[in-house]
JSON list of C-alpha atoms in Angstrom, two decimals:
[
{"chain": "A", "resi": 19, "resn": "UNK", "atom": "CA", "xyz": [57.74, 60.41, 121.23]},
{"chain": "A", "resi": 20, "resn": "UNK", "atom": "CA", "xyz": [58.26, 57.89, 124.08]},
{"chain": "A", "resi": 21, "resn": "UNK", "atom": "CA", "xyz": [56.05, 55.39, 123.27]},
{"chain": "A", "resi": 22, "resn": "UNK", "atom": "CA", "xyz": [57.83, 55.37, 120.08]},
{"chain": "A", "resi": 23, "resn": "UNK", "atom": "CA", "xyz": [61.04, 55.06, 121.25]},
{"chain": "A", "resi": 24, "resn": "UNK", "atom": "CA", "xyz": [60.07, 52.93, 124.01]},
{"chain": "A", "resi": 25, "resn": "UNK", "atom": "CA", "xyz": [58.68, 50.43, 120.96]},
{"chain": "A", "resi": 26, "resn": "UNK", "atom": "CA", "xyz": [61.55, 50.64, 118.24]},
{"chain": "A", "resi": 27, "resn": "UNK", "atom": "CA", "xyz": [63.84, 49.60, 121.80]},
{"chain": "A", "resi": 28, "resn": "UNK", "atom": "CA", "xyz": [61.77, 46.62, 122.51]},
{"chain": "A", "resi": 29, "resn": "UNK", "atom": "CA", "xyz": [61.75, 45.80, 118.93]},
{"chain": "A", "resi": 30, "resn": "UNK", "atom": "CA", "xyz": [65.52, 46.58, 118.41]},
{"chain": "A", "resi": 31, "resn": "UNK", "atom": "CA", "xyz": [66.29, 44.31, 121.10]},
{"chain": "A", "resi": 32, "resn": "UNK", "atom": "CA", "xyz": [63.72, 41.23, 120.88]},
{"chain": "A", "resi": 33, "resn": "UNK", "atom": "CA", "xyz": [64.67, 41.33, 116.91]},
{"chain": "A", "resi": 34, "resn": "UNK", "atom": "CA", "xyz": [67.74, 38.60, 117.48]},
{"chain": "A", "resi": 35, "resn": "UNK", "atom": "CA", "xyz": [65.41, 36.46, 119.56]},
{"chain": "A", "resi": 36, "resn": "UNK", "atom": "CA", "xyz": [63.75, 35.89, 115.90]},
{"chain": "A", "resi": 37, "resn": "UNK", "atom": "CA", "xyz": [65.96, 34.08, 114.28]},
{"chain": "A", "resi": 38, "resn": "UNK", "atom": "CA", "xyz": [66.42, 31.20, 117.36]},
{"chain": "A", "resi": 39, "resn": "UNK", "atom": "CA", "xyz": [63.82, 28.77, 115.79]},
{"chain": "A", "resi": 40, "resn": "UNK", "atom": "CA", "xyz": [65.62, 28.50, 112.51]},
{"chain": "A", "resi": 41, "resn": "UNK", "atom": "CA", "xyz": [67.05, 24.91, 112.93]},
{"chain": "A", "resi": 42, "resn": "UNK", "atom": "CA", "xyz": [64.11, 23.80, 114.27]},
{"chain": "A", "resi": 43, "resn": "UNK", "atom": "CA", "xyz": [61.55, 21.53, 111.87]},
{"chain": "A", "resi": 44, "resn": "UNK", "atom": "CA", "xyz": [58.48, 23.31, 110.81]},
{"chain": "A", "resi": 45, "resn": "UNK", "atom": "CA", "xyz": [55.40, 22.71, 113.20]},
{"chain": "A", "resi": 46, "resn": "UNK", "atom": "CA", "xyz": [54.13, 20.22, 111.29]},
{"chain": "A", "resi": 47, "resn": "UNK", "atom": "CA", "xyz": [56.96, 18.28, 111.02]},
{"chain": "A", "resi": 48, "resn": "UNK", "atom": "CA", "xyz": [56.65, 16.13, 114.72]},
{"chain": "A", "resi": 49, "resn": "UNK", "atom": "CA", "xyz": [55.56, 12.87, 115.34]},
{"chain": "A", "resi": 50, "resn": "UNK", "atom": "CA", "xyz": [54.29, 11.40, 119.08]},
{"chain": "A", "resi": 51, "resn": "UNK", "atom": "CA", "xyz": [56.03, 8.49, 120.51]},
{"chain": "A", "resi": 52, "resn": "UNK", "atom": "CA", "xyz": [53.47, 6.01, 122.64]},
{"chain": "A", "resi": 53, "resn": "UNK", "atom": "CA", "xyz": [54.49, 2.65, 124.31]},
{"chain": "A", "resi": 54, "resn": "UNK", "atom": "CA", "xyz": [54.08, 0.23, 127.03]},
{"chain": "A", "resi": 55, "resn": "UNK", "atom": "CA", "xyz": [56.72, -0.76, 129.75]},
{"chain": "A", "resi": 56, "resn": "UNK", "atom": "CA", "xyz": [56.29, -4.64, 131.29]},
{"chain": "A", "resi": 57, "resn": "UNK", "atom": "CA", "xyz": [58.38, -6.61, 133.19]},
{"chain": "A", "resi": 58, "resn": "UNK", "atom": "CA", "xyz": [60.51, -9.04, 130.83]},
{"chain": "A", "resi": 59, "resn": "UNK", "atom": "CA", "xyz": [60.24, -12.25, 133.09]},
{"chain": "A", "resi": 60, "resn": "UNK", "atom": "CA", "xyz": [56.70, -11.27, 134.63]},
{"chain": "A", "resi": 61, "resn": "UNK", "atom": "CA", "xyz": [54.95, -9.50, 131.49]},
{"chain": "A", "resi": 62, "resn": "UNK", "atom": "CA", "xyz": [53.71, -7.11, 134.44]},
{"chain": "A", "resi": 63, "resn": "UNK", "atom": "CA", "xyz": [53.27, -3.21, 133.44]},
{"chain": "A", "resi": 64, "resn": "UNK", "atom": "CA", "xyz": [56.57, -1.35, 134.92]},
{"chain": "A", "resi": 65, "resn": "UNK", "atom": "CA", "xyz": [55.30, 1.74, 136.43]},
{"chain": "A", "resi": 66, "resn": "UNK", "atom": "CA", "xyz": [58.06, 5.08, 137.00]},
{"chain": "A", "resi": 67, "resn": "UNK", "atom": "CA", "xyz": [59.94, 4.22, 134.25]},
{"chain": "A", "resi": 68, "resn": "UNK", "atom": "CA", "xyz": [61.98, 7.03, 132.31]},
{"chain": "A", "resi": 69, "resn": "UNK", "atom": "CA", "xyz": [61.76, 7.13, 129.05]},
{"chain": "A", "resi": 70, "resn": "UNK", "atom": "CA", "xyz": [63.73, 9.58, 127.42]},
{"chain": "A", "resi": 71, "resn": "UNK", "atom": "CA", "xyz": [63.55, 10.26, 123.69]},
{"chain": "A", "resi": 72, "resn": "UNK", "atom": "CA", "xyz": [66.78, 12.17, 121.72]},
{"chain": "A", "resi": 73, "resn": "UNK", "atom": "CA", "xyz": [68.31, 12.62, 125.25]},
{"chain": "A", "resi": 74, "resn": "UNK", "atom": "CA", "xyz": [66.10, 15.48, 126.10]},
{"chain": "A", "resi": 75, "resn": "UNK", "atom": "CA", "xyz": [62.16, 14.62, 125.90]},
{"chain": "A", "resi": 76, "resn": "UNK", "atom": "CA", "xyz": [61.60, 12.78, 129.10]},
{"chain": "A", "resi": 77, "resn": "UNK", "atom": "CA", "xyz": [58.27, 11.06, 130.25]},
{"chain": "A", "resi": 78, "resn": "UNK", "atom": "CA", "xyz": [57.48, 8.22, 133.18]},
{"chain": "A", "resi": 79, "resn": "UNK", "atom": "CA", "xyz": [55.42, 5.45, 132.77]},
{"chain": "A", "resi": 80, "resn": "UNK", "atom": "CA", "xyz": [51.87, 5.41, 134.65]},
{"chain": "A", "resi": 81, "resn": "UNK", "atom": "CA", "xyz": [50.56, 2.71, 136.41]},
{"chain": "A", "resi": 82, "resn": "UNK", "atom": "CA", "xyz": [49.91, 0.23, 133.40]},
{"chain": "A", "resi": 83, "resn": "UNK", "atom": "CA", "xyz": [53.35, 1.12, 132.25]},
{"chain": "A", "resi": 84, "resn": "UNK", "atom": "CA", "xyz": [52.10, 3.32, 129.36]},
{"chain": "A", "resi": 85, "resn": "UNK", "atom": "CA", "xyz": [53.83, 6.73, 128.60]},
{"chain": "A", "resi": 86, "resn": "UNK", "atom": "CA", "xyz": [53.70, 9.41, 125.49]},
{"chain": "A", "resi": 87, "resn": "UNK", "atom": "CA", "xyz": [56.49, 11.61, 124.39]},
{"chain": "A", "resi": 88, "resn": "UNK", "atom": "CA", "xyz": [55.35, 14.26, 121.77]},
{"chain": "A", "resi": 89, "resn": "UNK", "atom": "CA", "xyz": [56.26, 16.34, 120.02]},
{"chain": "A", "resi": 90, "resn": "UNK", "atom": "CA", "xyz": [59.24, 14.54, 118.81]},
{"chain": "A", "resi": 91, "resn": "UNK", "atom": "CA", "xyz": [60.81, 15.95, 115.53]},
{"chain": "A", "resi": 92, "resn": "UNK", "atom": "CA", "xyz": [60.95, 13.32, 112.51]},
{"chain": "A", "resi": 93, "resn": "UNK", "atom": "CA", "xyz": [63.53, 12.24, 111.08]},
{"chain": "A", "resi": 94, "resn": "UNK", "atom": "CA", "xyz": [66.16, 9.64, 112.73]},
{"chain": "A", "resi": 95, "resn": "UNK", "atom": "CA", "xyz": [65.42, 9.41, 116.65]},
{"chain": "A", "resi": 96, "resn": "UNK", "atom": "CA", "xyz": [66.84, 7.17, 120.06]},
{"chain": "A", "resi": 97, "resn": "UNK", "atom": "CA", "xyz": [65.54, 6.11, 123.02]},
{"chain": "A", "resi": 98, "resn": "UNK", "atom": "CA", "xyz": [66.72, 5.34, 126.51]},
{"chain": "A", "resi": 99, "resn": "UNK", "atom": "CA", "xyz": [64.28, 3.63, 129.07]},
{"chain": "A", "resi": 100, "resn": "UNK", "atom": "CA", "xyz": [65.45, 3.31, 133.26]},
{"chain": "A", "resi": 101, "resn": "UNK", "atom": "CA", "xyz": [63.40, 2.00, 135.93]},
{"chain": "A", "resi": 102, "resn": "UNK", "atom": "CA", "xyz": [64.28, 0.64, 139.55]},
{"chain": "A", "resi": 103, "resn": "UNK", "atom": "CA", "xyz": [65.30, -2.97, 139.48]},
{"chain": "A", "resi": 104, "resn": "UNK", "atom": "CA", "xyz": [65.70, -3.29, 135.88]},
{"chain": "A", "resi": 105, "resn": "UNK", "atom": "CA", "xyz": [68.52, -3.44, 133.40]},
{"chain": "A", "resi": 106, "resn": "UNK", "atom": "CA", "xyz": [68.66, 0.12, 131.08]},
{"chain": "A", "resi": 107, "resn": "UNK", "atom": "CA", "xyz": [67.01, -0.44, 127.83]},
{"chain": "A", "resi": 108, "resn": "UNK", "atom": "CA", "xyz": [68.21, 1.36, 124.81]},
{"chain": "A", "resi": 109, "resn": "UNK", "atom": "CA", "xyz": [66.83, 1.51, 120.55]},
{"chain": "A", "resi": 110, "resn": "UNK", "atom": "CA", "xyz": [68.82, -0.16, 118.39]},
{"chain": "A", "resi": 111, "resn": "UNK", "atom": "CA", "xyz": [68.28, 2.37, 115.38]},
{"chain": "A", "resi": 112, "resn": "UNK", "atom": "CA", "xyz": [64.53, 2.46, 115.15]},
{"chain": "A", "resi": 113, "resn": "UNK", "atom": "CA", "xyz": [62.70, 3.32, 111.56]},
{"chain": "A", "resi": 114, "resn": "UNK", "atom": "CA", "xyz": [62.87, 6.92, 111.20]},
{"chain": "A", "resi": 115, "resn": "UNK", "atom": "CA", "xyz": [59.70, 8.99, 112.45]},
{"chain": "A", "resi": 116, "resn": "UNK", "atom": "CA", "xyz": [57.52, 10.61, 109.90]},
{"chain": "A", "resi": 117, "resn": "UNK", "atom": "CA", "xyz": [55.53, 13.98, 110.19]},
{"chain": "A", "resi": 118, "resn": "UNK", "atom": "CA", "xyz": [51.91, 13.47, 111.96]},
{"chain": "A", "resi": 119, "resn": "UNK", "atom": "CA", "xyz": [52.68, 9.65, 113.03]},
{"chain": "A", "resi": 120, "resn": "UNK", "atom": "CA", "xyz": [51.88, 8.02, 115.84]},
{"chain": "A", "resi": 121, "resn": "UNK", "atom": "CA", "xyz": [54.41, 5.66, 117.31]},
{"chain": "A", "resi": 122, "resn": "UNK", "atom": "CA", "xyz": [53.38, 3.12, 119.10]},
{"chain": "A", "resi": 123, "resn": "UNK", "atom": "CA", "xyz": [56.23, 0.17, 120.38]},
{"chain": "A", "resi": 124, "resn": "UNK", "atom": "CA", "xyz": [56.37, -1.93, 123.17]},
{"chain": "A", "resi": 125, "resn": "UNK", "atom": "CA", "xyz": [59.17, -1.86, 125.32]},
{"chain": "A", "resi": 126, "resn": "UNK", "atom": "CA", "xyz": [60.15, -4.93, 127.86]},
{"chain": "A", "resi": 127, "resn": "UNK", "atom": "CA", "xyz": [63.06, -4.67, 130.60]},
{"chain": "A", "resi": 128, "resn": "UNK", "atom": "CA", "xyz": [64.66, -7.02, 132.59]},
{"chain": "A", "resi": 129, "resn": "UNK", "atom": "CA", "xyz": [65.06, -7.63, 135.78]},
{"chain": "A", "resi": 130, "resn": "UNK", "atom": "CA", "xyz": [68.55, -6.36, 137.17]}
]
């Protein structure tokens, strides 16, 4: 009799925790986000950047300046990019991401 009232409690209580991935795309409906950070007057990679994609999905550049952001949902999407000694880059309204693609854009900042 404990074990199951012990189980219709956890379920009773874990059963609104169900219903929190509702607004959320299907799994299969994500796209990953590649690109390359270089210097605008040197063309040199910009390692430490942050890139930050919708505000919320961070990732820093390696040392060639390269970085990957996944999984980003589809659908319309922005992007901020900071480094040290640079000027802030940000999209301009960027093509809408599809499900399963592969992003891959170039990003150059300038010295500031």
């Amino acid at each position: 009799m404990k074990v199951a009232r012990r189980t219709f409690l956890v379920a009773l209580l874990t059963l609104p925790l169900a219903g929190c991935g509702l607004g959320l795309p299907p799994a299969g409906d994500y796209a990953t986000v590649n690109g390359h950070v270089t210097d605008a007057a040197t063309g040199r990679p910009v390692q430490g950047a942050t890139v930050l994609v919708n505000g919320v999905l961070p990732a820093t550049t390696d040392a060639a300046g390269n970085f990957t952001v996944t999984p980003v949902p589809t659908g319309a999407w922005s992007y901020t990019v900071t480094a040290p000694n640079h000027k802030k880059a940000a999209s301009t309204n960027p093509p809408p991401l599809t499900p399963g693609e592969k992003r891959d854009f170039p990003i150059r900042l300038s010295p500031g």
